[in-house]
CSV table of C-alpha atoms in Angstrom, one decimal:
chain,number,residue,atom,x,y,z
A,12,MET,CA,14.6,-6.2,-11.1
A,13,GLU,CA,13.1,-8.0,-14.0
A,14,PHE,CA,10.8,-7.0,-16.8
A,15,VAL,CA,8.6,-9.9,-17.5
A,16,SER,CA,8.3,-9.5,-21.2
A,17,ALA,CA,9.2,-7.3,-24.2
A,18,ALA,CA,5.7,-5.8,-23.9
A,19,ALA,CA,6.4,-4.8,-20.3
A,20,GLU,CA,9.6,-3.0,-21.5
A,21,SER,CA,7.5,-1.2,-24.1
A,22,ARG,CA,5.1,-0.1,-21.4
A,23,TYR,CA,8.0,1.2,-19.3
A,24,ALA,CA,9.2,3.3,-22.3
A,25,ALA,CA,5.7,4.7,-22.8
A,26,LEU,CA,5.5,5.6,-19.1
A,27,VAL,CA,8.9,7.4,-19.4
A,28,ARG,CA,7.4,9.5,-22.2
A,29,ALA,CA,4.3,10.2,-20.2
A,30,ALA,CA,6.2,10.9,-16.9
A,31,PRO,CA,5.3,14.6,-16.6
A,32,GLU,CA,1.6,13.7,-16.6
A,33,SER,CA,1.9,10.5,-14.5
A,34,VAL,CA,1.3,9.4,-11.0
A,35,VAL,CA,3.5,7.0,-9.1
A,36,GLY,CA,1.6,5.0,-6.4
A,37,LEU,CA,3.5,3.0,-3.8
A,38,ASP,CA,2.5,0.7,-1.0
A,39,PHE,CA,4.3,1.2,2.3
A,40,ASP,CA,5.1,-2.1,4.0
A,41,GLY,CA,7.2,-4.4,1.9
A,42,THR,CA,7.6,-1.7,-0.8
A,43,LEU,CA,9.0,1.4,0.8
A,44,SER,CA,9.7,-0.3,4.1
A,45,PRO,CA,11.0,-3.8,4.8
A,46,ILE,CA,8.6,-6.2,6.4
A,47,VAL,CA,9.4,-6.5,10.2
A,48,ASP,CA,7.9,-8.5,13.1
A,49,ASP,CA,6.8,-5.3,14.8
A,50,PRO,CA,4.9,-3.0,12.4
A,51,THR,CA,5.5,0.0,14.7
A,52,GLN,CA,9.2,-0.3,13.8
A,53,ALA,CA,8.6,-0.4,10.0
A,54,HIS,CA,10.5,2.7,9.1
A,55,ILE,CA,10.9,3.8,5.5
A,56,HIS,CA,14.0,2.8,3.6
A,57,PRO,CA,16.8,5.3,4.5
A,58,ASP,CA,17.2,6.3,0.8
A,59,ALA,CA,13.5,6.6,0.1
A,60,ALA,CA,13.0,10.3,1.0
A,61,LYS,CA,15.7,11.5,-1.4
A,62,VAL,CA,14.5,9.2,-4.2
A,63,LEU,CA,10.9,10.3,-3.8
A,64,VAL,CA,11.8,14.0,-3.9
A,65,ALA,CA,13.9,13.5,-7.1
A,66,LEU,CA,11.1,11.4,-8.7
A,67,ALA,CA,8.4,14.0,-7.9
A,68,ALA,CA,10.3,16.6,-10.0
A,69,GLN,CA,9.8,14.4,-13.0
A,70,VAL,CA,6.1,13.3,-12.5
A,71,ARG,CA,2.8,14.9,-11.8
A,72,ALA,CA,2.4,13.4,-8.3
A,73,VAL,CA,3.6,10.7,-5.9
A,74,ALA,CA,1.2,8.8,-3.7
A,75,VAL,CA,1.7,6.4,-0.8
A,76,VAL,CA,-1.3,4.0,-0.7
A,77,THR,CA,-1.3,1.9,2.4
A,78,GLY,CA,-3.4,-0.2,4.8
A,79,ARG,CA,-1.8,1.6,7.7
A,80,PRO,CA,-3.4,4.7,9.3
A,81,ALA,CA,-2.3,7.8,7.4
A,82,ARG,CA,-0.7,9.2,10.6
A,83,GLN,CA,1.4,6.1,11.1
A,84,ALA,CA,2.7,6.2,7.5
A,85,LEU,CA,3.5,9.9,7.8
A,86,ASP,CA,5.4,9.4,11.0
A,87,LEU,CA,7.3,6.2,10.1
A,88,GLY,CA,8.1,7.5,6.6
A,89,GLY,CA,9.0,11.1,7.6
A,90,LEU,CA,6.6,11.9,4.8
A,91,GLU,CA,5.7,15.4,6.0
A,92,GLU,CA,9.4,16.4,5.5
A,93,VAL,CA,9.3,14.8,2.1
A,94,ALA,CA,6.1,16.7,1.3
A,95,ASP,CA,7.8,20.0,2.2
A,96,ALA,CA,10.4,19.4,-0.5
A,97,VAL,CA,7.9,18.0,-3.0
A,98,HIS,CA,5.4,20.9,-2.5
A,99,ALA,CA,8.3,23.4,-2.8
A,100,SER,CA,8.9,22.1,-6.3
A,101,GLY,CA,5.2,22.7,-7.3
A,102,LYS,CA,4.3,19.0,-7.2
A,103,ASP,CA,2.0,16.9,-4.9
A,104,LEU,CA,2.5,14.1,-2.4
A,105,PHE,CA,-0.6,12.2,-1.4
A,106,VAL,CA,-1.0,9.6,1.4
A,107,PHE,CA,-4.0,7.3,1.3
A,108,GLY,CA,-4.3,5.5,4.6
A,109,GLN,CA,-6.4,2.5,5.6
A,110,TYR,CA,-6.9,1.3,2.0
A,111,GLY,CA,-8.1,4.8,0.9
A,112,ASN,CA,-10.4,5.5,3.8
A,113,GLU,CA,-8.1,8.3,4.9
A,114,ARG,CA,-6.5,11.0,2.7
A,115,TRP,CA,-3.7,13.5,3.2
A,116,SER,CA,-1.9,15.7,0.8
A,117,SER,CA,1.0,18.0,0.7
A,118,ALA,CA,-1.3,20.8,-0.3
A,119,GLU,CA,-4.0,20.4,2.4
A,120,ARG,CA,-1.9,19.0,5.3
A,121,ARG,CA,-4.8,17.4,7.2
A,122,ILE,CA,-6.1,13.9,7.3
A,123,VAL,CA,-9.7,13.5,6.0
A,124,SER,CA,-11.3,10.4,7.5
A,125,PRO,CA,-14.8,9.0,7.9
A,126,ARG,CA,-16.2,7.6,11.2
A,127,PRO,CA,-15.4,4.0,12.2
A,128,PRO,CA,-17.7,1.5,10.7
A,129,ALA,CA,-20.7,0.3,12.6
A,130,GLY,CA,-20.0,-3.1,14.2
A,131,LEU,CA,-16.2,-2.7,14.5
A,132,ALA,CA,-16.2,-2.0,18.3
A,133,THR,CA,-18.4,-5.1,18.9
A,134,PHE,CA,-16.2,-7.2,16.7
A,135,GLU,CA,-13.1,-6.1,18.6
A,136,ARG,CA,-14.8,-7.0,22.0
A,137,GLU,CA,-15.6,-10.5,20.7
A,138,LEU,CA,-12.3,-11.1,19.0
A,139,PRO,CA,-10.3,-12.4,22.0
A,140,ARG,CA,-12.8,-15.3,22.4
A,141,VAL,CA,-12.3,-16.3,18.8
A,142,LEU,CA,-8.5,-16.1,19.2
A,143,ARG,CA,-8.6,-18.3,22.2
A,144,GLU,CA,-10.8,-20.9,20.5
A,145,ALA,CA,-8.4,-21.0,17.6
A,146,ASP,CA,-5.4,-21.5,19.9
A,147,ALA,CA,-4.0,-18.1,18.9
A,148,ALA,CA,-4.7,-16.1,22.0
A,149,GLU,CA,-1.3,-14.4,21.8
A,150,ALA,CA,-1.9,-13.0,18.3
A,151,TRP,CA,-1.4,-9.2,18.3
A,152,ILE,CA,-4.6,-7.2,17.9
A,153,GLU,CA,-3.9,-3.8,16.3
A,154,ASP,CA,-6.7,-1.2,16.6
A,155,LYS,CA,-6.3,1.1,13.6
A,156,GLY,CA,-9.3,3.3,14.3
A,157,LEU,CA,-11.2,2.4,11.1
A,158,ALA,CA,-10.1,-1.2,11.1
A,159,VAL,CA,-8.7,-4.0,13.4
A,160,ALA,CA,-5.7,-6.1,12.3
A,161,VAL,CA,-4.9,-9.5,13.7
A,162,HIS,CA,-1.2,-10.2,13.3
A,163,THR,CA,0.2,-13.8,13.6
A,164,ARG,CA,3.8,-13.0,12.6
A,165,ARG,CA,5.0,-13.0,16.2
A,166,LEU,CA,3.5,-16.5,17.0
A,167,PRO,CA,5.8,-19.6,17.0
A,168,ASP,CA,4.1,-21.0,13.8
A,169,ALA,CA,2.8,-17.8,12.2
A,170,GLU,CA,1.5,-19.4,9.0
A,171,ALA,CA,-0.4,-22.2,10.8
A,172,ALA,CA,-2.0,-19.7,13.1
A,173,PHE,CA,-3.0,-17.6,10.2
A,174,VAL,CA,-4.7,-20.6,8.5
A,175,ARG,CA,-6.6,-21.4,11.8
A,176,LEU,CA,-7.8,-17.9,12.1
A,177,GLU,CA,-8.9,-17.1,8.6
A,178,GLY,CA,-12.3,-18.9,8.9
A,179,PRO,CA,-13.4,-17.8,12.4
A,180,VAL,CA,-12.2,-14.3,12.0
A,181,GLY,CA,-14.0,-14.0,8.7
A,182,GLU,CA,-17.2,-15.4,10.2
A,183,LEU,CA,-17.1,-13.0,13.0
A,184,ALA,CA,-16.4,-10.1,10.7
A,185,ARG,CA,-19.3,-11.0,8.4
A,186,ALA,CA,-21.6,-11.2,11.4
A,187,HIS,CA,-21.0,-7.5,12.0
A,188,GLY,CA,-21.2,-6.3,8.4
A,189,LEU,CA,-17.4,-6.1,8.0
A,190,VAL,CA,-14.9,-7.6,5.5
A,191,VAL,CA,-11.5,-9.3,5.9
A,192,GLU,CA,-8.4,-8.3,3.9
A,193,PRO,CA,-5.8,-11.1,4.3
A,194,GLY,CA,-2.2,-10.1,4.1
A,195,ARG,CA,1.2,-11.4,4.9
A,196,ASN,CA,0.5,-13.1,8.3
A,197,VAL,CA,-2.2,-10.5,9.0
A,198,LEU,CA,-6.0,-10.4,8.8
A,199,GLU,CA,-7.4,-6.9,8.6
A,200,VAL,CA,-11.1,-6.3,9.3
A,201,ARG,CA,-12.7,-3.2,8.0
A,202,SER,CA,-15.8,-1.8,6.3
A,203,PRO,CA,-16.7,-3.1,2.8
A,204,GLY,CA,-16.5,-1.0,-0.3
A,205,MET,CA,-13.2,0.9,0.1
A,206,HIS,CA,-10.0,-0.5,-1.2
A,207,LYS,CA,-6.8,0.6,-2.9
A,208,GLY,CA,-8.4,0.5,-6.3
A,209,GLN,CA,-10.7,3.3,-5.3
A,210,ALA,CA,-7.6,5.3,-4.3
A,211,VAL,CA,-6.1,4.8,-7.8
A,212,HIS,CA,-9.4,6.0,-9.4
A,213,SER,CA,-9.4,9.0,-7.2
A,214,LEU,CA,-5.8,9.9,-8.0
A,215,VAL,CA,-6.4,9.7,-11.8
A,216,GLU,CA,-9.5,11.9,-11.5
A,217,THR,CA,-7.9,14.4,-9.1
A,218,THR,CA,-4.7,14.8,-11.1
A,219,GLY,CA,-5.8,14.2,-14.6
A,220,ALA,CA,-3.0,11.7,-15.0
A,221,THR,CA,-2.2,10.1,-18.4
A,222,GLY,CA,0.2,7.6,-16.9
A,223,PHE,CA,0.3,5.5,-13.7
A,224,LEU,CA,3.0,3.3,-12.1
A,225,TYR,CA,1.9,1.3,-9.1
A,226,ALA,CA,4.1,-0.9,-6.9
A,227,GLY,CA,2.9,-3.2,-4.2
A,228,ASP,CA,3.6,-6.5,-2.5
A,229,ASP,CA,0.4,-8.0,-1.0
A,230,LEU,CA,-3.2,-9.1,-1.5
A,231,GLY,CA,-4.4,-5.6,-0.5
A,232,ASP,CA,-2.7,-4.3,-3.7
A,233,VAL,CA,-4.6,-6.5,-6.1
A,234,GLU,CA,-7.5,-4.0,-6.4
A,235,ALA,CA,-5.0,-1.3,-7.1
A,236,PHE,CA,-3.3,-3.4,-9.8
A,237,GLU,CA,-6.8,-4.1,-11.4
A,238,ALA,CA,-7.7,-0.4,-11.3
A,239,VAL,CA,-4.4,0.6,-13.0
A,240,ALA,CA,-4.9,-2.1,-15.6
A,241,ALA,CA,-8.4,-0.8,-16.3
A,242,HIS,CA,-7.1,2.7,-16.9
A,243,GLY,CA,-4.4,1.2,-19.1
A,244,ARG,CA,-7.2,-0.4,-21.3
A,245,GLY,CA,-8.7,3.1,-21.4
A,246,GLY,CA,-5.5,4.6,-22.8
A,247,LEU,CA,-3.3,5.5,-19.9
A,248,SER,CA,0.4,4.5,-20.0
A,249,THR,CA,0.8,2.1,-17.1
A,250,LEU,CA,3.4,0.0,-15.3
A,251,LEU,CA,2.6,-2.6,-12.6
A,252,VAL,CA,5.4,-3.5,-10.2
A,253,ALA,CA,5.2,-6.5,-7.9
A,254,VAL,CA,7.5,-7.1,-4.9
A,255,ALA,CA,7.7,-10.8,-5.0
A,256,SER,CA,8.0,-12.8,-1.8
A,257,GLU,CA,7.7,-16.4,-0.6
A,258,GLU,CA,4.7,-15.5,1.5
A,259,GLN,CA,2.7,-13.9,-1.3
A,260,GLN,CA,2.7,-14.4,-5.0
A,261,ALA,CA,-0.8,-12.9,-5.9
A,262,LEU,CA,0.6,-9.9,-7.8
A,263,VAL,CA,3.3,-11.7,-9.8
A,264,GLU,CA,1.0,-12.9,-12.6
A,265,ARG,CA,-0.4,-9.4,-13.0
A,266,ALA,CA,3.0,-7.5,-13.0
A,267,ASP,CA,5.1,-5.9,-15.7
A,268,VAL,CA,8.2,-5.7,-13.4
A,269,LEU,CA,9.3,-8.1,-10.6
A,270,VAL,CA,11.5,-6.7,-7.8
A,271,GLU,CA,12.8,-8.3,-4.6
A,272,GLY,CA,12.2,-5.6,-2.0
A,273,PRO,CA,12.5,-1.9,-1.2
A,274,ASP,CA,16.1,-1.7,-2.5
A,275,ASP,CA,14.9,-2.9,-5.9
A,276,VAL,CA,11.8,-0.6,-5.8
A,277,LEU,CA,14.1,2.4,-5.2
A,278,ASP,CA,16.4,1.3,-8.0
A,279,LEU,CA,13.5,1.2,-10.4
A,280,LEU,CA,12.3,4.7,-9.3
A,281,ARG,CA,15.8,6.0,-9.7
A,282,MET,CA,15.9,4.6,-13.3
A,283,LEU,CA,12.5,6.1,-14.1
A,284,THR,CA,13.7,9.5,-12.7
A,285,ALA,CA,16.9,9.4,-14.7
A,286,ASP,CA,15.2,8.3,-18.0
A,287,ALA,CA,12.5,10.9,-17.7
A,288,GLU,CA,14.9,13.6,-17.0
A,289,ALA,CA,17.2,12.6,-19.9
A,290,LEU,CA,14.2,12.6,-22.3
A,291,ARG,CA,13.2,16.1,-21.3
A,292,ALA,CA,16.8,17.4,-21.5
């Protein structure tokens, strides 16, 4: 764990002071869960539930903001059980799935979701042809309901396949009024206009937060970083945490804190919890 500057350390101290009125937003894959070849096996870090419950006692709300469907995140993270403990303490746990298109909270306990975007079904029917033409027929297609993800991680040369597919998948998506969100050896196709930055804005508005920590690891978190930074310029106490990786460095130049993976993320959250509790003692 590394603070990138003295200014970043000052922002952390300000966030500790603002902790009771702050929201902590966390990506799932690569942040709370290690990156694995099979996304269906990406279980939350074994220490995360305990850390999140302790953290929730010191902040206004905790939110998981993920590209996964909300139901997947709830199940893989055991987040409904975490929500029980968080709600019992009078605090809130939110889950924003599919980049904010789906919303679940410990108070309402139901997933609010729009209909799938027009064009997505046709895109998915035409996708196998594009994969074959790009010599990536064995790429894994994940139907997420509101989006379709093309994973190359399981292929022999995952990065080369990803590069071959970026152009044709993007072209097919645009032909059906959709957008592509590139990630770590994955191309996610979904409707335009909704991204993790919108989830950040919604959380600030819903909770009335005066502070915001966001931690993420991938291109899909860029909009969340930008939204948090915008609120920082508007007066909120903010801290941006990037999980650096060899595959993706997009967040590093925007971050206040660099961490190496879920273990480091949880160490930072433990530190925030302890410092906020000590300040209020």
